[in-house]
Structure formats: structure tokens, C-alpha cells
Short mmCIF file of C-alpha atoms and ligand atoms in Angstrom, two decimals:
data_model
loop_
_atom_site.label_atom_id
_atom_site.label_comp_id
_atom_site.label_asym_id
_atom_site.label_seq_id
_atom_site.Cartn_x
_atom_site.Cartn_y
_atom_site.Cartn_z
CA UNK J 1 -21.81 8.33 9.62
CA UNK J 2 -18.48 7.51 11.09
CA UNK J 3 -17.76 10.84 12.68
CA UNK J 4 -18.11 10.01 16.36
CA UNK J 5 -15.20 8.67 18.34
CA UNK J 6 -15.05 4.93 18.78
CA UNK J 7 -12.54 2.56 20.30
CA UNK J 8 -12.57 0.33 17.26
CA UNK J 9 -14.38 0.51 13.93
CA UNK J 10 -16.03 -2.45 12.32
CA UNK J 11 -14.10 -3.55 9.28
CA UNK J 12 -15.30 -2.38 5.89
CA UNK J 13 -12.86 -3.99 3.46
CA UNK J 14 -12.48 -7.46 2.00
CA UNK J 15 -9.65 -8.38 4.36
CA UNK J 16 -11.09 -6.75 7.47
CA UNK J 17 -13.12 -9.78 8.61
CA UNK J 18 -10.18 -12.16 8.67
CA UNK J 19 -7.94 -9.44 10.08
CA UNK J 20 -10.37 -8.88 12.96
CA UNK J 21 -10.68 -12.61 13.59
CA UNK J 22 -6.91 -13.03 13.75
CA UNK J 23 -6.59 -10.00 16.00
CA UNK J 24 -9.17 -11.23 18.48
CA UNK J 25 -7.80 -14.79 18.48
CA UNK J 26 -4.31 -13.43 19.19
CA UNK J 27 -5.75 -11.31 21.97
CA UNK J 28 -7.71 -14.26 23.37
CA UNK J 29 -4.73 -16.64 23.27
CA UNK J 30 -2.50 -14.05 24.96
CA UNK J 31 -5.17 -13.38 27.60
CA UNK J 32 -5.54 -17.12 28.29
CA UNK J 33 -1.77 -17.53 28.64
CA UNK J 34 -1.55 -14.59 31.07
CA UNK J 35 -4.52 -15.94 33.03
CA UNK J 36 -3.07 -19.48 33.14
CA UNK J 37 0.33 -18.26 34.35
CA UNK J 38 -1.27 -16.01 36.98
CA UNK J 39 -3.49 -18.83 38.29
CA UNK J 40 -0.59 -21.32 38.52
CA UNK J 41 1.65 -18.75 40.28
CA UNK J 42 -1.06 -17.87 42.79
CA UNK J 43 -1.97 -21.51 43.45
CA UNK J 44 1.68 -22.58 43.83
CA UNK J 45 2.50 -19.68 46.11
CA UNK J 46 -0.34 -20.67 48.43
CA UNK J 47 -0.17 -24.45 48.18
CA UNK J 48 3.61 -24.87 48.36
CA UNK J 49 4.56 -21.96 50.61
CA UNK J 50 7.18 -22.57 53.27
CA UNK J 51 5.41 -23.58 56.48
CA UNK J 52 8.28 -23.60 59.00
CA UNK J 53 11.71 -21.96 59.32
CA UNK J 54 13.53 -25.27 58.88
CA UNK J 55 11.47 -26.78 56.09
CA UNK J 56 13.42 -27.97 53.02
CA UNK J 57 11.57 -28.68 49.77
CA UNK J 58 11.92 -32.11 48.10
CA UNK J 59 14.38 -31.97 45.21
CA UNK J 60 12.75 -32.76 41.81
CA UNK J 61 14.89 -33.51 38.75
CA UNK J 62 12.50 -32.41 36.02
CA UNK J 63 9.88 -34.38 34.10
CA UNK J 64 10.40 -35.03 30.39
CA UNK J 65 6.73 -35.63 29.61
CA UNK J 66 5.63 -32.43 31.29
CA UNK J 67 8.34 -30.36 29.62
CA UNK J 68 7.59 -31.79 26.18
CA UNK J 69 3.90 -31.06 26.69
CA UNK J 70 4.38 -27.43 27.62
CA UNK J 71 6.82 -26.96 24.76
CA UNK J 72 5.03 -28.73 21.92
CA UNK J 73 1.46 -27.54 22.50
CA UNK J 74 2.36 -23.81 22.61
CA UNK J 75 4.71 -24.33 19.67
CA UNK J 76 1.87 -25.68 17.55
CA UNK J 77 -0.50 -22.91 18.63
CA UNK J 78 1.97 -20.08 18.07
CA UNK J 79 3.37 -21.43 14.79
CA UNK J 80 -0.22 -21.74 13.60
CA UNK J 81 -0.84 -18.09 14.40
CA UNK J 82 2.43 -17.17 12.71
CA UNK J 83 1.48 -19.07 9.55
CA UNK J 84 -1.97 -17.48 9.54
CA UNK J 85 -0.53 -13.98 10.06
CA UNK J 86 2.03 -14.55 7.29
CA UNK J 87 -0.61 -15.71 4.85
CA UNK J 88 -2.74 -12.65 5.61
CA UNK J 89 0.29 -10.39 5.31
CA UNK J 90 1.06 -11.69 1.83
CA UNK J 91 -2.57 -11.20 0.87
CA UNK J 92 -2.43 -7.57 2.06
CA UNK J 93 0.89 -7.02 0.28
CA UNK J 94 -0.16 -8.52 -3.06
CA UNK J 95 -2.65 -6.42 -5.02
CA UNK J 96 -4.98 -8.47 -7.24
CA UNK J 97 -4.13 -8.28 -10.92
CA UNK J 98 -7.38 -6.53 -11.83
CA UNK J 99 -6.98 -3.73 -9.27
CA UNK J 100 -7.72 -0.14 -10.26
CA UNK J 101 -4.56 1.91 -9.84
CA UNK J 102 -4.49 5.26 -8.06
CA UNK J 103 -1.32 7.29 -7.59
CA UNK J 104 -0.83 9.07 -4.27
CA UNK J 105 1.68 11.84 -3.59
CA UNK J 106 1.94 12.89 0.04
CA UNK J 107 3.32 16.25 1.12
CA UNK J 108 3.32 18.38 4.23
CA UNK J 109 0.38 18.38 4.86
CA UNK J 110 -1.98 16.92 2.35
CA UNK J 111 -2.75 13.89 0.23
CA UNK J 112 -2.75 14.39 -3.55
CA UNK J 113 -4.38 11.54 -5.42
CA UNK J 114 -4.66 10.96 -9.14
CA UNK J 115 -6.71 8.35 -10.99
CA UNK J 116 -5.45 6.83 -14.24
CA UNK J 117 -8.31 8.70 -15.91
CA UNK J 118 -6.51 11.90 -14.98
CA UNK J 119 -8.99 12.80 -12.24
CA UNK J 120 -7.28 14.53 -9.35
CA UNK J 121 -8.36 14.75 -5.75
CA UNK J 122 -6.99 16.34 -2.61
CA UNK J 123 -7.55 14.61 0.75
CA UNK J 124 -10.40 12.67 -0.79
CA UNK J 125 -10.60 9.49 -2.79
CA UNK J 126 -13.67 8.21 -4.57
CA UNK J 127 -13.70 4.47 -5.24
CA UNK J 128 -16.29 1.91 -6.27
CA UNK J 129 -17.46 -0.73 -3.80
CA UNK J 130 -16.45 -4.30 -4.60
CA UNK J 131 -13.43 -3.52 -6.76
CA UNK J 132 -9.83 -3.86 -5.59
CA UNK J 133 -8.01 -0.51 -5.52
CA UNK J 134 -4.21 -0.45 -5.69
CA UNK J 135 -2.51 2.65 -4.35
CA UNK J 136 0.98 3.54 -5.55
CA UNK J 137 2.32 5.96 -2.98
CA UNK J 138 5.25 8.32 -2.73
CA UNK J 139 6.14 11.45 -0.77
CA UNK J 140 7.63 14.69 -2.03
CA UNK J 141 9.15 15.58 1.35
CA UNK J 142 9.18 13.51 4.56
CA UNK J 143 7.82 10.12 5.61
CA UNK J 144 4.06 9.96 5.92
CA UNK J 145 1.77 6.98 6.48
CA UNK J 146 -1.48 6.23 4.67
CA UNK J 147 -3.87 4.86 7.27
CA UNK J 148 -7.51 3.89 6.80
CA UNK J 149 -8.57 2.19 10.04
CA UNK J 150 -11.91 0.93 8.69
CA UNK J 151 -10.12 -0.91 5.88
CA UNK J 152 -7.37 -2.19 8.21
CA UNK J 153 -4.66 -0.81 5.96
CA UNK J 154 -1.64 1.29 6.86
CA UNK J 155 1.34 1.91 4.61
CA UNK J 156 4.39 4.13 5.07
CA UNK J 157 4.81 6.68 2.29
CA UNK J 158 8.46 7.39 1.62
CA UNK J 159 10.27 10.09 -0.34
CA UNK J 160 12.34 8.72 -3.21
CA UNK J 161 10.53 5.46 -3.71
CA UNK J 162 7.12 3.92 -4.32
CA UNK J 163 5.21 1.71 -1.95
CA UNK J 164 1.90 0.02 -2.65
CA UNK J 165 -1.13 -1.06 -0.68
CA UNK J 166 -4.53 -2.25 -1.79
CA UNK J 167 -8.05 -2.54 -0.44
CA UNK J 168 -11.53 -3.43 -1.56
CA UNK J 169 -14.39 -1.62 0.14
CA UNK J 170 -17.30 -3.88 1.04
CA UNK J 171 -19.97 -1.23 1.56
CA UNK J 172 -20.69 2.30 0.45
CA UNK J 173 -19.78 4.97 2.95
CA UNK J 174 -17.24 7.59 3.99
CA UNK J 175 -14.16 6.34 5.77
CA UNK J 176 -11.49 8.28 7.65
CA UNK J 177 -8.04 8.64 6.11
CA UNK J 178 -5.24 9.59 8.49
CA UNK J 179 -1.54 10.28 8.28
CA UNK J 180 -0.09 7.89 10.85
CA UNK J 181 3.52 9.06 10.86
CA UNK J 182 4.47 12.28 12.64
CA UNK J 183 5.45 14.59 9.79
CA UNK J 184 5.61 18.06 11.29
CA UNK J 185 3.46 20.84 12.66
CA UNK J 186 0.21 20.03 10.92
CA UNK J 187 0.54 16.25 10.93
CA UNK J 188 -2.74 15.98 12.83
CA UNK J 189 -4.46 17.95 10.08
CA UNK J 190 -3.25 15.64 7.32
CA UNK J 191 -6.53 13.80 7.18
CA UNK J 192 -9.12 13.02 4.57
CA UNK J 193 -11.89 10.74 3.43
CA UNK J 194 -12.27 7.65 1.33
CA UNK J 195 -15.66 7.73 -0.35
CA UNK J 196 -16.72 4.21 -1.28
CA UNK J 197 -19.60 4.43 -3.75
CA UNK J 198 -21.95 1.97 -5.38
CA UNK J 199 -20.61 1.24 -8.88
CA UNK J 200 -23.31 3.25 -10.69
CA UNK J 201 -22.81 6.24 -8.37
CA UNK J 202 -19.09 5.96 -8.94
CA UNK J 203 -19.57 5.83 -12.68
CA UNK J 204 -21.73 8.94 -12.44
CA UNK J 205 -19.03 10.68 -10.43
CA UNK J 206 -16.45 9.70 -13.03
CA UNK J 207 -18.64 10.87 -15.91
CA UNK J 208 -19.13 14.30 -14.35
CA UNK J 209 -15.44 15.01 -14.29
CA UNK J 210 -13.89 17.66 -16.46
CA UNK J 211 -12.01 16.25 -19.41
CA UNK J 212 -8.32 16.92 -19.00
CA UNK J 213 -6.83 13.77 -20.40
CA UNK J 214 -5.71 10.54 -18.76
CA UNK J 215 -2.54 10.29 -16.71
CA UNK J 216 -0.94 8.41 -19.58
CA UNK J 217 -1.78 11.16 -22.08
CA UNK J 218 -0.48 13.84 -19.71
CA UNK J 219 2.66 11.76 -19.35
CA UNK J 220 2.96 11.47 -23.10
CA UNK J 221 2.66 15.24 -23.46
CA UNK J 222 5.46 15.64 -20.97
CA UNK J 223 7.49 12.98 -22.74
CA UNK J 224 7.56 15.29 -25.75
CA UNK J 225 7.76 18.51 -23.74
CA UNK J 226 10.95 17.37 -22.02
CA UNK J 227 12.23 16.13 -25.40
CA UNK J 228 12.53 12.54 -24.13
CA UNK J 229 11.12 11.40 -27.46
CA UNK J 230 14.08 12.81 -29.40
CA UNK J 231 16.26 10.06 -28.05
CA UNK J 232 13.84 7.44 -26.69
CA UNK J 233 11.92 7.11 -29.94
CA UNK J 234 10.10 3.97 -30.85
CA UNK J 235 11.31 3.31 -34.39
CA UNK J 236 14.64 2.05 -35.57
CA UNK J 237 18.01 2.10 -33.83
CA UNK J 238 18.60 4.75 -31.19
CA UNK J 239 21.26 5.89 -28.77
CA UNK J 240 18.80 5.35 -25.90
CA UNK J 241 16.79 2.30 -24.93
CA UNK J 242 13.40 1.87 -26.59
CA UNK J 243 10.85 2.24 -23.82
CA UNK J 244 8.10 0.21 -25.45
CA UNK J 245 7.32 -2.81 -23.31
CA UNK J 246 9.74 -1.59 -20.66
CA UNK J 247 7.51 -1.81 -17.63
CA UNK J 248 7.87 -4.97 -15.58
CA UNK J 249 10.76 -6.28 -17.67
CA UNK J 250 14.07 -7.55 -16.33
CA UNK J 251 16.77 -5.09 -17.37
CA UNK J 252 20.38 -6.12 -17.89
CA UNK J 253 22.69 -3.38 -16.64
CA UNK J 254 26.15 -2.44 -17.84
CA UNK J 255 27.71 -3.48 -14.53
CA UNK J 256 26.24 -6.98 -14.83
CA UNK J 257 23.33 -6.54 -12.44
CA UNK J 258 19.75 -7.24 -13.45
CA UNK J 259 16.91 -5.06 -12.19
CA UNK J 260 13.15 -5.09 -12.64
CA UNK J 261 11.79 -2.06 -14.45
CA UNK J 262 9.26 -1.06 -11.80
CA UNK J 263 7.99 2.38 -10.77
CA UNK J 264 11.00 3.13 -8.58
CA UNK J 265 13.45 2.15 -11.33
CA UNK J 266 11.78 4.45 -13.85
CA UNK J 267 11.67 7.30 -11.36
CA UNK J 268 15.36 6.90 -10.60
CA UNK J 269 16.24 6.66 -14.27
CA UNK J 270 14.60 10.05 -14.89
CA UNK J 271 16.07 11.86 -11.89
CA UNK J 272 19.48 10.18 -11.82
CA UNK J 273 20.07 8.44 -15.16
CA UNK J 274 23.66 7.55 -14.28
CA UNK J 275 22.62 5.37 -11.35
CA UNK J 276 21.74 2.37 -13.50
CA UNK J 277 23.04 2.24 -17.06
CA UNK J 278 21.40 -0.28 -19.36
CA UNK J 279 23.84 -2.71 -20.95
CA UNK J 280 24.82 -1.62 -24.45
CA UNK J 281 24.19 2.09 -23.86
CA UNK J 282 26.23 5.04 -22.66
CA UNK J 283 25.42 7.49 -19.91
CA UNK J 284 24.27 10.33 -22.17
CA UNK J 285 20.98 11.28 -20.59
CA UNK J 286 20.72 14.61 -18.75
CA UNK J 287 19.70 14.66 -15.14
CA UNK J 288 16.11 15.80 -14.46
CA UNK J 289 16.36 16.36 -10.72
CA UNK J 290 14.43 19.47 -9.75
CA UNK J 291 12.75 19.76 -13.15
CA UNK J 292 10.06 17.13 -12.78
CA UNK J 293 7.59 17.08 -9.88
CA UNK J 294 6.53 13.88 -8.16
CA UNK J 295 3.14 14.14 -9.81
CA UNK J 296 4.70 14.58 -13.25
CA UNK J 297 6.84 11.53 -12.53
CA UNK J 298 3.75 9.44 -11.79
CA UNK J 299 2.24 10.62 -15.07
CA UNK J 300 5.40 9.68 -16.97
CA UNK J 301 5.29 6.27 -15.31
CA UNK J 302 1.63 5.87 -16.27
CA UNK J 303 2.59 6.71 -19.86
CA UNK J 304 5.46 4.22 -19.91
CA UNK J 305 3.16 1.54 -18.48
CA UNK J 306 0.61 2.37 -21.15
CA UNK J 307 2.98 1.70 -24.04
CA UNK J 308 3.05 -1.95 -23.21
CA UNK J 309 4.17 -4.23 -20.45
CA UNK J 310 6.41 -7.22 -20.90
CA UNK J 311 4.46 -10.34 -21.83
CA UNK J 312 4.05 -12.71 -18.92
CA UNK J 313 5.04 -10.18 -16.29
CA UNK J 314 2.66 -9.95 -13.37
CA UNK J 315 2.10 -6.27 -14.05
CA UNK J 316 0.68 -6.87 -17.48
CA UNK J 317 -2.95 -7.06 -16.65
CA UNK J 318 -3.33 -4.13 -14.33
CA UNK J 319 -0.78 -1.67 -15.53
CA UNK J 320 -2.23 -0.79 -18.85
CA UNK J 321 -3.94 2.47 -19.50
CA UNK J 322 -2.98 2.77 -23.11
CA UNK J 323 -5.51 4.86 -24.96
CA UNK J 324 -6.43 1.83 -27.04
CA UNK J 325 -6.82 -0.46 -24.07
CA UNK J 326 -8.59 1.95 -21.82
CA UNK J 327 -12.06 0.69 -22.51
CA UNK J 328 -11.13 -2.82 -21.51
CA UNK J 329 -9.30 -1.89 -18.35
CA UNK J 330 -11.89 -2.70 -15.72
CA UNK J 331 -14.03 0.32 -15.05
CA UNK J 332 -12.34 1.49 -18.14
CA UNK J 333 -14.67 4.17 -19.30
CA UNK J 334 -12.92 6.39 -16.78
CA UNK J 335 -10.40 6.79 -19.55
CA UNK J 336 -11.58 9.88 -21.25
CA UNK J 337 -12.83 11.94 -18.39
CA UNK J 338 -11.21 13.61 -15.46
CA UNK J 339 -12.25 15.23 -12.28
CA UNK J 340 -10.29 18.15 -10.95
CA UNK J 341 -10.29 18.78 -7.25
CA UNK J 342 -13.22 17.60 -5.22
CA UNK J 343 -16.78 18.37 -6.03
CA UNK J 344 -18.92 19.90 -3.33
CA UNK J 345 -21.85 17.95 -2.07
CA UNK J 346 -20.47 14.53 -2.83
CA UNK J 347 -19.87 13.52 0.76
CU1 CUA F 401 1.91 13.30 7.06
CU2 CUA F 401 1.89 12.87 9.40
#
């Protein structure tokens, strides 16, 4: 178990090994530089100290070879570390296309997580080992930070927009989840667990969930409940844009700008439809601020993703949770079942 206090955890995600290696090499290089500077200072202070009141040092006018050496060698070393760090950063920031998506809504002071299957969890997340998991995070109040030290991931969670982070657990186990951004009185209590499970255990956990419908189907229900479908229908001409195939597409706006229809764009278009008007349409949509919760928004987004992504967009392969596609979407049989809350005895 990982309950006792340790200075550093061993890494338990796919990127942790390289992350650790880079960290220790950076530390080692910095330590060697400090040591080298300290040794040279000490040696010079002793060797070249002034020996009499009248002594004048010989005047030296620099040495090109020496200066080039101490410029070029560190430059190569540090640019190498920079390039390595950048490469790793892009890897951490780019979820694999086949990642399983989980939506996270942070609030003072808890983590609310929802799987595409519809399964909900609070302060706990069950995931299979060996599969990339992409988290799509937002906050319904202040800034929080999703921090899993064992996986070497930390991502700020901001109100009003979506951020993403991904990980792939490399062994089964329970891993600490922390909030790493001071968010008020009970910030220190905003903690939880990531339960990485062997695939068959995970499948069993998924199968035991109560059926409540997938996120996409809940989103679809809401789409009709809020009467979105009256205007955004899918057949024939309409006064509102057809949302089929919207997700991931480049959208031409009335004011000439082009935006990508990502999660944040959809969210904004629901809460503040006037902010970005699609070219060829008028600003006729009512404002839904205060009527739709952050969780409902994520379900609406899951629904819009499920009704098709633009061909060729990078989102295509991992965004789908359309009822028809569910079975093919990775561990897709999660589609029809749902887990509400956390089940006792799992940890
Ligand atoms: Cu949430 Cu600190």
C-alpha cells in the first residue's frame, strides 16, 4: 500500500520512467556544476591569494579558446536537456488517439468524475492498467489542480474552460490523488484515489455498475429537455447550425475568425451563444448561463461528440461514444452500464 509517507514515490505510469531519468540527470548536472564552481573558487582563493600588501596581480587579457570551451560545452549540455524536456512535455500534453476519456469536474472540495459509460465517481477513479486515460477537466468554482504524484502528472483545473491530461498506469494499485492548488478552507481534504485495476478486474467493476445510460445518452436527453433539438435539428434547412459532425471541425465565424469546435467552444456556445456567431446565422439562441451545470455541460459535449466528428480531425478516433460505435470504442462494452458513486470494498 502507498499510505505511508515517503520523500518520493516510484513512478507508476508509462511516462514516469523517463520523467524520473530526466529529473535525476538535471539534478546530477546541476550538482556537478555547483560542485565544480565551488572547487574552482576554493582552489583559486587559496592558490592565488594576495601574499603581500604591495603585490599586484599580472594583467591577463582573456583567452578565446578557454572562453569558447566554457561556453560551447555547457550550451550543448543544456540545450540537450531543453530538447529532451520539450519532447517529454509534448508527450505529456498529447493524449494518444485511443485514450479512454473521463470527464472531471472539480468543486470546493471534491472531485466529481464521470466515465463515458455514464459511471460516476466521487474522489475515486477506477481505470484499467495498460490503457491510456485522457482526463478532460473543468472547475465549477475556483482553480484546483489535479495531481497524482505516482503518475507524475499535475494539471491545473480552471473554471470556464477545459484542460486535459493523460496517463497510463503500469501496474495495478491505489494511487493518491491530491488537489495541488490552494482552493479554500478544505483544500487539504480535497484528496482521493486512483484505482488502477487489471483489465479483467476493471471489466468486472464496469459490469457491476447500475445502468443509467451513457454520458452521450444523458446528453441527448438533455438536448431534447432544453429544447435544443427544436432548432438544432439534423434534417433539412434550419435557423441554427446542424451539430452533426461539429466536434473538431474548423468553424467560420461571422466576424471572419475561424475557431476549432473543441470542448471549450461548445461550452461557451451554450452559456454565451452571442460570443461566437457562426457565419451565415443570426444570434437567436437564448443564453443558458445558470441553467446548465458543469456536469450537464460535459454530458452535452459527450453527446455532440457522439454524433460524429469531422473526418480527418485528430479527435475522430477517441471522441466517439455514439451508441452505434460504443462497442468498438476500446474497452467499449462500458457503453451500456454505469456505476453510481463508489462501491464499498473495492479499494
Ligand atoms: Cu481544490 Cu485545492
